[in-house]
Amino acid sequence: MRTANKTKRLMPRKLVVRTNPHSIAAEQYRTIRTNINFSIPDLTSKIILFTSASKEEGKSTTAANMAIVFAETGKRVLLIDADMRRPTLFRTFQLGNNTGLSNLLLGKGNLKHSVKASGIPNLDLLMSGQIPPNPAELLESDTLDELMEEMRGLYDYVLFDSPPILSVTDAKILANRCDGTVLVVNTGKSEKVSVEKARDSLATAKAFILGVVLNNYPLTSENYYYHNYNE
Amino acid sequence: MESTFNLNKFLKAMHKRKGLIIFVTLAFVVFAAVASYTIMNPVYKATTQILVNQNTVNSQDVNSLDINTNLQLIGTYNVIIKSPAILKNVIEELKLDETAQSLTERITVTNIESSQVVTVSVEDSSMEQAVLLANTIAKVFQEEIQQMMKVDNVSILATAEMTANPKPIRPDPIFNMAIGAVVGLVFGVGITLILDQLNTTVRSEEDIEEMAGLQVLGIVSPVDSNMKMEKPLNLSDRWEKDSYADSEQDKKINATKIGGSY
């Protein structure tokens, strides 16, 4: 029991793809992976942004699990916590947050030394770094473009986890520069109006909206096709 | 915008809140039952039957003319029975603490299918009292009518009788519960419709598809928190922070597995 508890603490429940690779949710993430691959233009490397209309809709959880399922295909994946206001990635993977994106945007350190191993093959992490007073201005700098070019050379998939799009402008700036944007919607929580507003904001930012991930979607008998195939 | 009625959506919403609908319906049934058995006072009904017949001593043969006359009389009698003239005497005789007016309301006089039989029914919260009233009314009426109409053509056919276990005519618990069930069902469906209309959140893939320009990449279901941890797909699942070298090594070992797991 003790070891079980220890493992539980080391592997947060959020990463269901890792803790329960055969679960329905894990399979659903793989379905999303396939759909993203079909929706995105054929590029040598793909930079994808995960955002949502408001907070706590599951951006970080979705981004982390998606990063793992992308890594499962053997492609090199970088997951970046671009939420420099309320960073969570370091908690999800239980790592330090001393260096990260904010430091790189300020021109301190280099990408290769700033990324951290996640413990999962092919998956690297870039934390948000120290919380800056001006995240939006940092993201708007040319340094981000240079950084993205560098990432394209090193990784096949770069996933950005961003702040909510309706609260702050950060996500808009990122959405404009990423190859595609995934909008996370919390089923039964997100208001239709705010999802529409988020869509309009992304359109204003000239973002390429890949589609919507419906989070917390209750399983009913209608969703028979998601039933566990292994059992 | 979406004011059109969608039966499928409606049924889905009902299905989703069937618990609430059943609960509200049951609550109404239980309320009806409790009200019927405890709050509402039971009302009993006693009935006497009176035969109206022209009792002329001389003529033995009864012809249709006589019967017609009797039928017309009955109409008059119906009114007389409920009139204060009779009821005041009844009240006096039984020493009731009641007015003729209130007593009238509890009396029904019917005449069965153009027959010469008149039924007098009295409702009361006590069966005994109802029986007593019905019989007294019949008796007083029989006596009074002789003076009023100068005829003796009324006889009591059947007196009201006290049964051992009288059943109240009101409230009828089964009937009340049935009404409660119907009202509860309507109420439950109403609440569900209102809740459904008030809920402006995204709840289905269709909701997203209705918003132009957005497609659903996939859904993610909530994870059962009691779910057991599975055996990891590959060897590197030590969450101690592996060094680069370690993870590179694992990659080689599991090269065949990675990417082939789905």
Short mmCIF file of C-alpha atoms in Angstrom, two decimals, chain A residues 88-228:
data_model
loop_
_atom_site.label_atom_id
_atom_site.label_comp_id
_atom_site.label_asym_id
_atom_site.label_seq_id
_atom_site.Cartn_x
_atom_site.Cartn_y
_atom_site.Cartn_z
CA THR A 88 0.81 24.89 -13.36
CA LEU A 89 3.08 22.72 -15.46
CA PHE A 90 5.80 22.49 -12.81
CA ARG A 91 3.20 21.18 -10.38
CA THR A 92 1.76 18.65 -12.79
CA PHE A 93 5.19 17.14 -13.37
CA GLN A 94 6.49 18.02 -9.93
CA LEU A 95 9.53 19.90 -11.08
CA GLY A 96 11.06 23.23 -10.17
CA ASN A 97 10.01 26.46 -11.83
CA ASN A 98 13.23 28.43 -11.46
CA THR A 99 14.00 28.79 -15.15
CA GLY A 100 11.69 28.73 -18.12
CA LEU A 101 9.97 30.66 -20.87
CA SER A 102 10.06 34.06 -19.18
CA ASN A 103 13.82 33.80 -18.71
CA LEU A 104 14.31 32.83 -22.34
CA LEU A 105 12.14 35.72 -23.54
CA LEU A 106 14.26 38.07 -21.48
CA GLY A 107 17.30 36.72 -23.28
CA LYS A 108 18.66 34.79 -20.32
CA GLY A 109 19.84 31.24 -20.89
CA ASN A 110 19.28 29.08 -23.96
CA LEU A 111 16.54 26.69 -24.94
CA LYS A 112 18.59 23.51 -24.72
CA HIS A 113 19.52 24.13 -21.13
CA SER A 114 16.16 25.44 -20.04
CA VAL A 115 14.05 22.47 -21.07
CA LYS A 116 13.58 19.70 -18.54
CA ALA A 117 13.18 15.99 -19.03
CA SER A 118 9.69 14.86 -18.16
CA GLY A 119 10.61 11.25 -17.44
CA ILE A 120 8.57 10.26 -20.44
CA PRO A 121 10.48 9.33 -23.57
CA ASN A 122 10.46 12.02 -26.26
CA LEU A 123 8.75 14.58 -24.06
CA ASP A 124 10.55 17.69 -22.88
CA LEU A 125 9.08 20.42 -20.75
CA LEU A 126 9.63 24.15 -20.62
CA MET A 127 8.33 25.76 -17.47
CA SER A 128 6.95 29.26 -17.31
CA GLY A 129 9.93 30.53 -15.36
CA GLN A 130 9.83 33.38 -12.91
CA ILE A 131 6.59 35.30 -13.04
CA PRO A 132 7.27 38.52 -14.98
CA PRO A 133 5.34 41.75 -14.45
CA ASN A 134 4.61 42.09 -18.17
CA PRO A 135 3.86 38.70 -19.76
CA ALA A 136 1.98 40.14 -22.74
CA GLU A 137 4.86 42.45 -23.71
CA LEU A 138 7.34 39.60 -23.35
CA LEU A 139 5.31 37.42 -25.69
CA GLU A 140 5.01 40.20 -28.23
CA SER A 141 8.76 40.52 -28.56
CA ASP A 142 10.67 39.20 -31.55
CA THR A 143 12.50 36.87 -29.20
CA LEU A 144 9.44 34.61 -29.24
CA ASP A 145 9.67 34.26 -33.03
CA GLU A 146 13.34 33.39 -32.79
CA LEU A 147 12.58 30.94 -30.01
CA MET A 148 9.85 29.30 -32.07
CA GLU A 149 12.21 28.87 -35.00
CA GLU A 150 14.71 27.22 -32.70
CA MET A 151 11.99 24.91 -31.37
CA ARG A 152 10.98 23.92 -34.89
CA GLY A 153 14.51 22.72 -35.43
CA LEU A 154 14.54 20.59 -32.30
CA TYR A 155 11.00 19.22 -31.96
CA ASP A 156 8.25 17.73 -34.10
CA TYR A 157 5.49 19.04 -31.90
CA VAL A 158 5.54 22.12 -29.71
CA LEU A 159 2.51 22.52 -27.45
CA PHE A 160 1.76 25.80 -25.74
CA ASP A 161 -0.45 25.97 -22.67
CA SER A 162 -1.77 29.52 -22.39
CA PRO A 163 -3.87 31.71 -20.10
CA PRO A 164 -7.61 31.99 -20.84
CA ILE A 165 -8.27 34.04 -23.95
CA LEU A 166 -11.06 36.23 -22.58
CA SER A 167 -9.17 37.28 -19.45
CA VAL A 168 -5.80 38.35 -20.82
CA THR A 169 -4.33 39.09 -24.19
CA ASP A 170 -1.47 36.57 -23.94
CA ALA A 171 -3.33 33.77 -25.68
CA LYS A 172 -4.23 36.01 -28.64
CA ILE A 173 -0.58 36.90 -29.20
CA LEU A 174 0.42 33.25 -29.05
CA ALA A 175 -2.50 32.10 -31.21
CA ASN A 176 -1.37 34.46 -33.93
CA ARG A 177 2.06 32.84 -34.07
CA CYS A 178 1.14 29.19 -33.58
CA ASP A 179 0.24 26.87 -36.45
CA GLY A 180 -3.04 25.93 -34.85
CA THR A 181 -5.16 26.63 -31.82
CA VAL A 182 -7.23 24.14 -29.85
CA LEU A 183 -10.05 25.58 -27.80
CA VAL A 184 -10.78 23.64 -24.63
CA VAL A 185 -14.40 23.76 -23.51
CA ASN A 186 -15.58 22.48 -20.16
CA THR A 187 -18.83 20.65 -20.84
CA GLY A 188 -21.66 21.98 -18.69
CA LYS A 189 -19.51 24.83 -17.33
CA SER A 190 -18.45 26.95 -20.27
CA GLU A 191 -21.09 29.39 -21.43
CA LYS A 192 -22.00 29.24 -25.11
CA VAL A 193 -21.66 33.01 -25.27
CA SER A 194 -18.11 32.98 -23.94
CA VAL A 195 -17.10 30.18 -26.33
CA GLU A 196 -18.41 32.31 -29.18
CA LYS A 197 -16.50 35.32 -27.85
CA ALA A 198 -13.34 33.21 -27.63
CA ARG A 199 -13.85 32.11 -31.21
CA ASP A 200 -14.23 35.71 -32.30
CA SER A 201 -11.11 36.74 -30.37
CA LEU A 202 -9.13 34.02 -32.09
CA ALA A 203 -10.50 35.09 -35.44
CA THR A 204 -9.39 38.67 -34.71
CA ALA A 205 -5.92 37.36 -33.88
CA LYS A 206 -5.90 35.59 -37.27
CA ALA A 207 -5.42 32.29 -35.50
CA PHE A 208 -6.02 28.97 -37.20
CA ILE A 209 -8.63 27.26 -35.04
CA LEU A 210 -8.18 23.52 -35.24
CA GLY A 211 -11.32 22.84 -33.24
CA VAL A 212 -12.77 22.27 -29.84
CA VAL A 213 -11.98 19.69 -27.19
CA LEU A 214 -15.01 19.02 -25.03
CA ASN A 215 -13.62 18.41 -21.59
CA ASN A 216 -15.47 16.69 -18.75
CA TYR A 217 -17.92 15.20 -21.20
CA PRO A 218 -20.14 12.75 -19.35
CA LEU A 219 -20.14 9.32 -20.95
CA THR A 220 -23.55 8.00 -21.88
CA SER A 221 -24.64 4.85 -23.61
CA GLU A 222 -24.72 6.83 -26.83
CA ASN A 223 -20.95 7.10 -26.75
CA TYR A 224 -20.66 3.35 -27.14
CA TYR A 225 -17.73 3.73 -29.51
CA TYR A 226 -15.56 4.91 -26.66
CA HIS A 227 -16.07 1.85 -24.53
CA ASN A 228 -12.96 0.12 -23.50
#
